[in-house]
PDB file of C-alpha atoms in Angstrom:
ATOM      1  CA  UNK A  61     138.731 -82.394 -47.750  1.00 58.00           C
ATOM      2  CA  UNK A  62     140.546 -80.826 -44.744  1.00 61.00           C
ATOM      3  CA  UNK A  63     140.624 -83.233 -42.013  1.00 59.00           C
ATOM      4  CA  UNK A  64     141.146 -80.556 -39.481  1.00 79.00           C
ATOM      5  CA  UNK A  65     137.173 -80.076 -39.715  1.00 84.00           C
ATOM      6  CA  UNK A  66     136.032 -81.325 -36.363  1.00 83.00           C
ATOM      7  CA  UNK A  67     135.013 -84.717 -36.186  1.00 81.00           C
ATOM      8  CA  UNK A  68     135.499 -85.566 -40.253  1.00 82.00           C
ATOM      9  CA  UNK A  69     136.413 -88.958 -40.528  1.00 82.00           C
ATOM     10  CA  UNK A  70     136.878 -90.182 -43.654  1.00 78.00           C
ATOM     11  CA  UNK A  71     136.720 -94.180 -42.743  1.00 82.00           C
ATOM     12  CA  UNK A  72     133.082 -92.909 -41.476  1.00 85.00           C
ATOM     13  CA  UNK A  73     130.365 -94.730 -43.005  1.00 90.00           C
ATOM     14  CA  UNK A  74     127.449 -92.137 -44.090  1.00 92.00           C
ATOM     15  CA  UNK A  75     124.079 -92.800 -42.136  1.00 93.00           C
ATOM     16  CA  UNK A  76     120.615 -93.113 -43.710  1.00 93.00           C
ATOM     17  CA  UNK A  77     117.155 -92.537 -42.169  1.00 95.00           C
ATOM     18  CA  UNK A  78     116.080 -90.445 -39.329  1.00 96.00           C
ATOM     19  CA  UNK A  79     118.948 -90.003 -36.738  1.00 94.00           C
ATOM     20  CA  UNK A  80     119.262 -87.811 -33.465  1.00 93.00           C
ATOM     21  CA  UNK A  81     120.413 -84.187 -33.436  1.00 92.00           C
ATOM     22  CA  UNK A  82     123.569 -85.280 -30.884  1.00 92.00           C
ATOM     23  CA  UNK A  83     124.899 -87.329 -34.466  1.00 94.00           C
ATOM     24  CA  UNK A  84     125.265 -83.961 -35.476  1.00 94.00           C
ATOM     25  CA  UNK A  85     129.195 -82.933 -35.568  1.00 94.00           C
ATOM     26  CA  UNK A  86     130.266 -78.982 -34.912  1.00 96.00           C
ATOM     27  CA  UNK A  87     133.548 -77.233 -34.299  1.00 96.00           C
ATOM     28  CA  UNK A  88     134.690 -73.408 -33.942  1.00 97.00           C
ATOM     29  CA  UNK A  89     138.016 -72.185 -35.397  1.00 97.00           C
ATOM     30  CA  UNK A  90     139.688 -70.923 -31.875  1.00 97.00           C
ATOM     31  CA  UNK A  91     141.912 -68.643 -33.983  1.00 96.00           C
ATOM     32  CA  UNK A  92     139.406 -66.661 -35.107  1.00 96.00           C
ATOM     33  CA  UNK A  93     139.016 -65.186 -39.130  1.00 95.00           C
ATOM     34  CA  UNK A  94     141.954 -64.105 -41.256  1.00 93.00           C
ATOM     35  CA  UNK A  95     141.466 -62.713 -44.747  1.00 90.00           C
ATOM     36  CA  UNK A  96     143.908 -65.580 -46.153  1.00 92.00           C
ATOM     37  CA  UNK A  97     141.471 -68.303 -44.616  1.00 90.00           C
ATOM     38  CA  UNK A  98     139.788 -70.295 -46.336  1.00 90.00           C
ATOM     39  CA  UNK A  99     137.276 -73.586 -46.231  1.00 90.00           C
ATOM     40  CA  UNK A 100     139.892 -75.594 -46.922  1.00 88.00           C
ATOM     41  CA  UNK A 101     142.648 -74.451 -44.293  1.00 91.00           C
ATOM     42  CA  UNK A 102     140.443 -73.464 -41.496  1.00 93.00           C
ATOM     43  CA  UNK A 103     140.661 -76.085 -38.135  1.00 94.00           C
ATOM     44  CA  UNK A 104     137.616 -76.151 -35.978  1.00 96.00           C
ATOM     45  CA  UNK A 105     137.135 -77.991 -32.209  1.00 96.00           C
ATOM     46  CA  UNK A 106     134.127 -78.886 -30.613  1.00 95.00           C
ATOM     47  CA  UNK A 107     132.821 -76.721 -27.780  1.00 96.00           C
ATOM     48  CA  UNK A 108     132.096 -79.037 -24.851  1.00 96.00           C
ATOM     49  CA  UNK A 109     128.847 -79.337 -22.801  1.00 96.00           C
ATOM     50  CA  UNK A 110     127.080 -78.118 -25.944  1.00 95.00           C
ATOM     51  CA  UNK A 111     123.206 -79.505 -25.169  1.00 95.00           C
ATOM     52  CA  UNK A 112     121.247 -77.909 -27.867  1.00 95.00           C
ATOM     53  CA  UNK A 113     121.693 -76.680 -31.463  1.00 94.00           C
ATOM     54  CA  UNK A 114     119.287 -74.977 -33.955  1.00 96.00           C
ATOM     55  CA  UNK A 115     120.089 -74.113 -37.669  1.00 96.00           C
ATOM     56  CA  UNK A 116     117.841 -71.927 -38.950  1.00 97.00           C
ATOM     57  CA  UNK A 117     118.089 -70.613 -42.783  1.00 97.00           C
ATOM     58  CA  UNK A 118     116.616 -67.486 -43.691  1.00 96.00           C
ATOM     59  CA  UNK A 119     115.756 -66.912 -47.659  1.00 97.00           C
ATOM     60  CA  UNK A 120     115.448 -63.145 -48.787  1.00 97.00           C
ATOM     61  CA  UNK A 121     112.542 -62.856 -51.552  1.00 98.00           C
ATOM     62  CA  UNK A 122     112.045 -60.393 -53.908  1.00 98.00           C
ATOM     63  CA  UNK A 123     108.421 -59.612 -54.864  1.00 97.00           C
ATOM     64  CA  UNK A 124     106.585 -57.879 -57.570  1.00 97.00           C
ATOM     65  CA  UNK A 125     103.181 -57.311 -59.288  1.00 96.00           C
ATOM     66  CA  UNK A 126     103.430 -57.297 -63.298  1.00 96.00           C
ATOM     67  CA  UNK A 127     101.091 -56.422 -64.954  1.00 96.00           C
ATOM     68  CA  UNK A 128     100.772 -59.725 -67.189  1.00 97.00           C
ATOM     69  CA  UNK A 129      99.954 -61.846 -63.941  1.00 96.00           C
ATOM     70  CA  UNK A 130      96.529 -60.124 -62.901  1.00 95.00           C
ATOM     71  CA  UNK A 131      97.164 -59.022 -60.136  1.00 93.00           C
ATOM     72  CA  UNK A 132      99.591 -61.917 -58.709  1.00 97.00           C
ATOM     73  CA  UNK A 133     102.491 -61.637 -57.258  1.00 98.00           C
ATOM     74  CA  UNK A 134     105.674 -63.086 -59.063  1.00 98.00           C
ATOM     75  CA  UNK A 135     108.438 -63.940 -56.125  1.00 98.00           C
ATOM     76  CA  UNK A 136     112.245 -65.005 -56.423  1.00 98.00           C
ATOM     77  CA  UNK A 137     114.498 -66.046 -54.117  1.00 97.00           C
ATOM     78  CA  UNK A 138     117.656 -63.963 -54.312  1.00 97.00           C
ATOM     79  CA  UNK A 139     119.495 -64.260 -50.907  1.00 97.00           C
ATOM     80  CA  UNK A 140     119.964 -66.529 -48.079  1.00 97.00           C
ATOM     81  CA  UNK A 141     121.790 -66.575 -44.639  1.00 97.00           C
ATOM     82  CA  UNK A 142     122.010 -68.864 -41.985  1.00 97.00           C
ATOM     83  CA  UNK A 143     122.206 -69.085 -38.136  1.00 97.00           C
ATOM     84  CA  UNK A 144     122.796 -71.709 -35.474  1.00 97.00           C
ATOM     85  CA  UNK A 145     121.956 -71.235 -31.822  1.00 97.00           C
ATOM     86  CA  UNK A 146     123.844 -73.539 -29.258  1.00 97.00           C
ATOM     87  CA  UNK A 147     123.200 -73.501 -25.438  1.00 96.00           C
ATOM     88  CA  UNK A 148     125.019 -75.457 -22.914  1.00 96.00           C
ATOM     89  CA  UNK A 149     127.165 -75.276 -20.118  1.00 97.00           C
ATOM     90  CA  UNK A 150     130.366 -73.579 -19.118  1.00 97.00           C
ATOM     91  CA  UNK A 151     133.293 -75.352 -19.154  1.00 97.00           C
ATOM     92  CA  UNK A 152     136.194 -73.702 -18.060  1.00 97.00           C
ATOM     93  CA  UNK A 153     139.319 -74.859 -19.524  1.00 98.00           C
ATOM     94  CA  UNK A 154     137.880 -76.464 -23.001  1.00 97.00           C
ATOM     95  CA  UNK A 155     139.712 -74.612 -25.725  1.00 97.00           C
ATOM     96  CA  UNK A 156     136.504 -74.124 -27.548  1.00 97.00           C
ATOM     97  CA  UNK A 157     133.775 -73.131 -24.455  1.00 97.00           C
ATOM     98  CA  UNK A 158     136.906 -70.808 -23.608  1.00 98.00           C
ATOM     99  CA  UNK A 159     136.853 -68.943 -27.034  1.00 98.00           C
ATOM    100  CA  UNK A 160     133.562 -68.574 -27.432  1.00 98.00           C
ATOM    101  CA  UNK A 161     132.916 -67.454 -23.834  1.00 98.00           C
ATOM    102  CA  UNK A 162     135.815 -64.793 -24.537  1.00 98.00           C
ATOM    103  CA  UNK A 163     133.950 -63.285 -26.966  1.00 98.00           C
ATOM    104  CA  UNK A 164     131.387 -62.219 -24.772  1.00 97.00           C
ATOM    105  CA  UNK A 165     132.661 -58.456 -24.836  1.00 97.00           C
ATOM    106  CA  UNK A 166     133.993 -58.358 -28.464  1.00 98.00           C
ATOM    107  CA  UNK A 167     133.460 -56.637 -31.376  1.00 98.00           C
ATOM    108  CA  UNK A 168     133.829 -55.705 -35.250  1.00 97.00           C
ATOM    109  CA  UNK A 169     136.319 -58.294 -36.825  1.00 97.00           C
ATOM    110  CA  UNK A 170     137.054 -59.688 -33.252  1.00 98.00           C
ATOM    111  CA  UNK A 171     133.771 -61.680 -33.199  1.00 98.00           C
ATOM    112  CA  UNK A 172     134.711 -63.241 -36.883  1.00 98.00           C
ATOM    113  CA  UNK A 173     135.395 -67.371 -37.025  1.00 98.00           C
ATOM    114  CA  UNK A 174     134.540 -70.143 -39.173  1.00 97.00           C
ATOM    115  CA  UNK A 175     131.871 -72.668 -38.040  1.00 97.00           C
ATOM    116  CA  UNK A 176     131.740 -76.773 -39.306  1.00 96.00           C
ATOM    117  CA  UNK A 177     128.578 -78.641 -39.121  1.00 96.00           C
ATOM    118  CA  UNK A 178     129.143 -82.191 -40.082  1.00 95.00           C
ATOM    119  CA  UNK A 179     125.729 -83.658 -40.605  1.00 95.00           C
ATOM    120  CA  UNK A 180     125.051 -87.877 -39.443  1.00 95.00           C
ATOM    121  CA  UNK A 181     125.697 -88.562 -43.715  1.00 94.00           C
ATOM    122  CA  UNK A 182     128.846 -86.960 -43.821  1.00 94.00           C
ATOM    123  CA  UNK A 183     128.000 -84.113 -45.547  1.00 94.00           C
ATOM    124  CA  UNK A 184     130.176 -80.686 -44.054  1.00 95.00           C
ATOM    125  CA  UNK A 185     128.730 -77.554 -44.141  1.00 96.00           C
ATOM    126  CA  UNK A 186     131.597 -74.417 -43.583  1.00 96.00           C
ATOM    127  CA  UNK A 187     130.402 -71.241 -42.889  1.00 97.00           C
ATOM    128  CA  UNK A 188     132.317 -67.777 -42.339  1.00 97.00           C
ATOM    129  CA  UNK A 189     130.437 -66.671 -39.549  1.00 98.00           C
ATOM    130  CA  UNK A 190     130.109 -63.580 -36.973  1.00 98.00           C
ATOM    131  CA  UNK A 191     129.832 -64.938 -32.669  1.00 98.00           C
ATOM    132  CA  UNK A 192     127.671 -63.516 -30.890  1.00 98.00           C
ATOM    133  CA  UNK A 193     127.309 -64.650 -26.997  1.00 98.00           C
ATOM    134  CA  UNK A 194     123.652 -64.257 -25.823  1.00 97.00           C
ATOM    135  CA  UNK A 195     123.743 -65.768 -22.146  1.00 96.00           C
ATOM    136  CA  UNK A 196     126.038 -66.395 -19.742  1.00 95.00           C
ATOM    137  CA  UNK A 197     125.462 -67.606 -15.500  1.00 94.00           C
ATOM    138  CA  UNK A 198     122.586 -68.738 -14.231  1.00 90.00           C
ATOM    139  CA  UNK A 199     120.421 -69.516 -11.506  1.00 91.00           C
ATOM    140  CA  UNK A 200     122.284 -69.907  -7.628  1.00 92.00           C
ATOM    141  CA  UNK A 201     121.883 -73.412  -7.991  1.00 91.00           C
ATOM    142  CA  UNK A 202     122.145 -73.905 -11.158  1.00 91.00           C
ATOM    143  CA  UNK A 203     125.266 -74.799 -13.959  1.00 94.00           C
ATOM    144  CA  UNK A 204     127.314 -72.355 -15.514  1.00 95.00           C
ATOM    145  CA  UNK A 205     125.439 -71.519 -18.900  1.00 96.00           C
ATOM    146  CA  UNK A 206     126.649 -70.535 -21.995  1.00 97.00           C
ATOM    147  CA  UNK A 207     124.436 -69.431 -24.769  1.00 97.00           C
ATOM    148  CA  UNK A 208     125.795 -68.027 -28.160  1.00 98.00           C
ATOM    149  CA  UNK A 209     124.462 -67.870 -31.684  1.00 98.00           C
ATOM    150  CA  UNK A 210     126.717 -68.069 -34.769  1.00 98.00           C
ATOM    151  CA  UNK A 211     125.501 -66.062 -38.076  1.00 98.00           C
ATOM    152  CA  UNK A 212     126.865 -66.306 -41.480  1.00 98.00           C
ATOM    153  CA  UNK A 213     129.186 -63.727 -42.881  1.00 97.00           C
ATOM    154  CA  UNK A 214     129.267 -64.492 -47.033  1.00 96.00           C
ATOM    155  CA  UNK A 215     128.833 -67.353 -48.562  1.00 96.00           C
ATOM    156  CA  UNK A 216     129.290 -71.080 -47.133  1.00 96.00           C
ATOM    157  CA  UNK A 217     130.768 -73.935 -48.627  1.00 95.00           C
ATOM    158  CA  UNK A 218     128.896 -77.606 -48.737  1.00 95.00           C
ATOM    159  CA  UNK A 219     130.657 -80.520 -49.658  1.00 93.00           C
ATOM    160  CA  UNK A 220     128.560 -83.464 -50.241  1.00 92.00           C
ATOM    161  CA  UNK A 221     129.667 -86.966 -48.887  1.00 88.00           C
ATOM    162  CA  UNK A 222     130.064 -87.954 -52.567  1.00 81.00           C
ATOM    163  CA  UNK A 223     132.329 -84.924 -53.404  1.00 65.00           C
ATOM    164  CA  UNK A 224     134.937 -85.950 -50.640  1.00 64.00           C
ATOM    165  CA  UNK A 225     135.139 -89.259 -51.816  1.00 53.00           C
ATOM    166  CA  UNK A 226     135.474 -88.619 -55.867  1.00 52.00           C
TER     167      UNK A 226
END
């Protein structure tokens, strides 16, 4: 296992039951994508003032009627991709707030990074993924914001606790 991953620690002790979403571990690669990267060279850093994150997987099914099933419909799963939305703050001068933020009027291959979720059992999750910055500012009064949304590009790679350790 790399341990440029944000936050891996491999003295960590895996947790068990229910545990809060801040246990949950995430880094950006600042450098962006390059065609010789891959899950195992990448190095991620945490964007700071991060307050919320959301993974959301989306599952593409295939449908159809056959005859044979009266009228049912058979269904297969044959694609998935995933998404994570962050919000938080602005924080001028973290490396990671910084690169996403500079994305903000990117495109095409520009907008390409990797993403590392390191879930409260140790389990990593990297994911090629395309940056897209929804919100920035704020109310007069208010904090900075930063909103962005990350959304895989190809196929992720998950490495169970018990992998990195065998």
């Amino acid at each position: 296992m790399n341990a440029n991953i944000y936050g891996y620690n491999a003295e960590a002790t895996p947790a068990t039951g229910v545990c809060p979403t801040n246990e949950i571990l995430f880094g950006i690669c600042t450098e962006g994508r390059k065609t010789t990267d891959t899950a195992d060279t990448i190095k991620t850093t945490v964007v700071k003032d991060a307050e919320s994150l959301s993974i959301s997987i989306d599952g593409g099914i295939e449908e159809w009627n056959p005859m044979d099933q009266g009228g049912w419909v058979r269904r297969l799963m044959t694609s998935k991709s995933l998404g994570v939305s962050m919000g938080g703050k602005r924080n001028y001068g973290d490396a990671g707030n910084d690169y996403v933020a500079s994305l903000f009027m990117k495109n095409g291959q520009a907008c390409n990074s990797w993403f590392s979720i390191i879930f409260p059992n140790q389990d990593i999750l990297i994911i090629p993924v395309v940056v897209n910055v929804t919100s920035l500012g704020g109310d007069s009064t208010a904090i900075d914001g930063l909103e962005w949304e990350v959304q895989s590009d190809g196929k992720p790679t998950y490495i169970a606790h018990t992998q990195q350790t065998a």
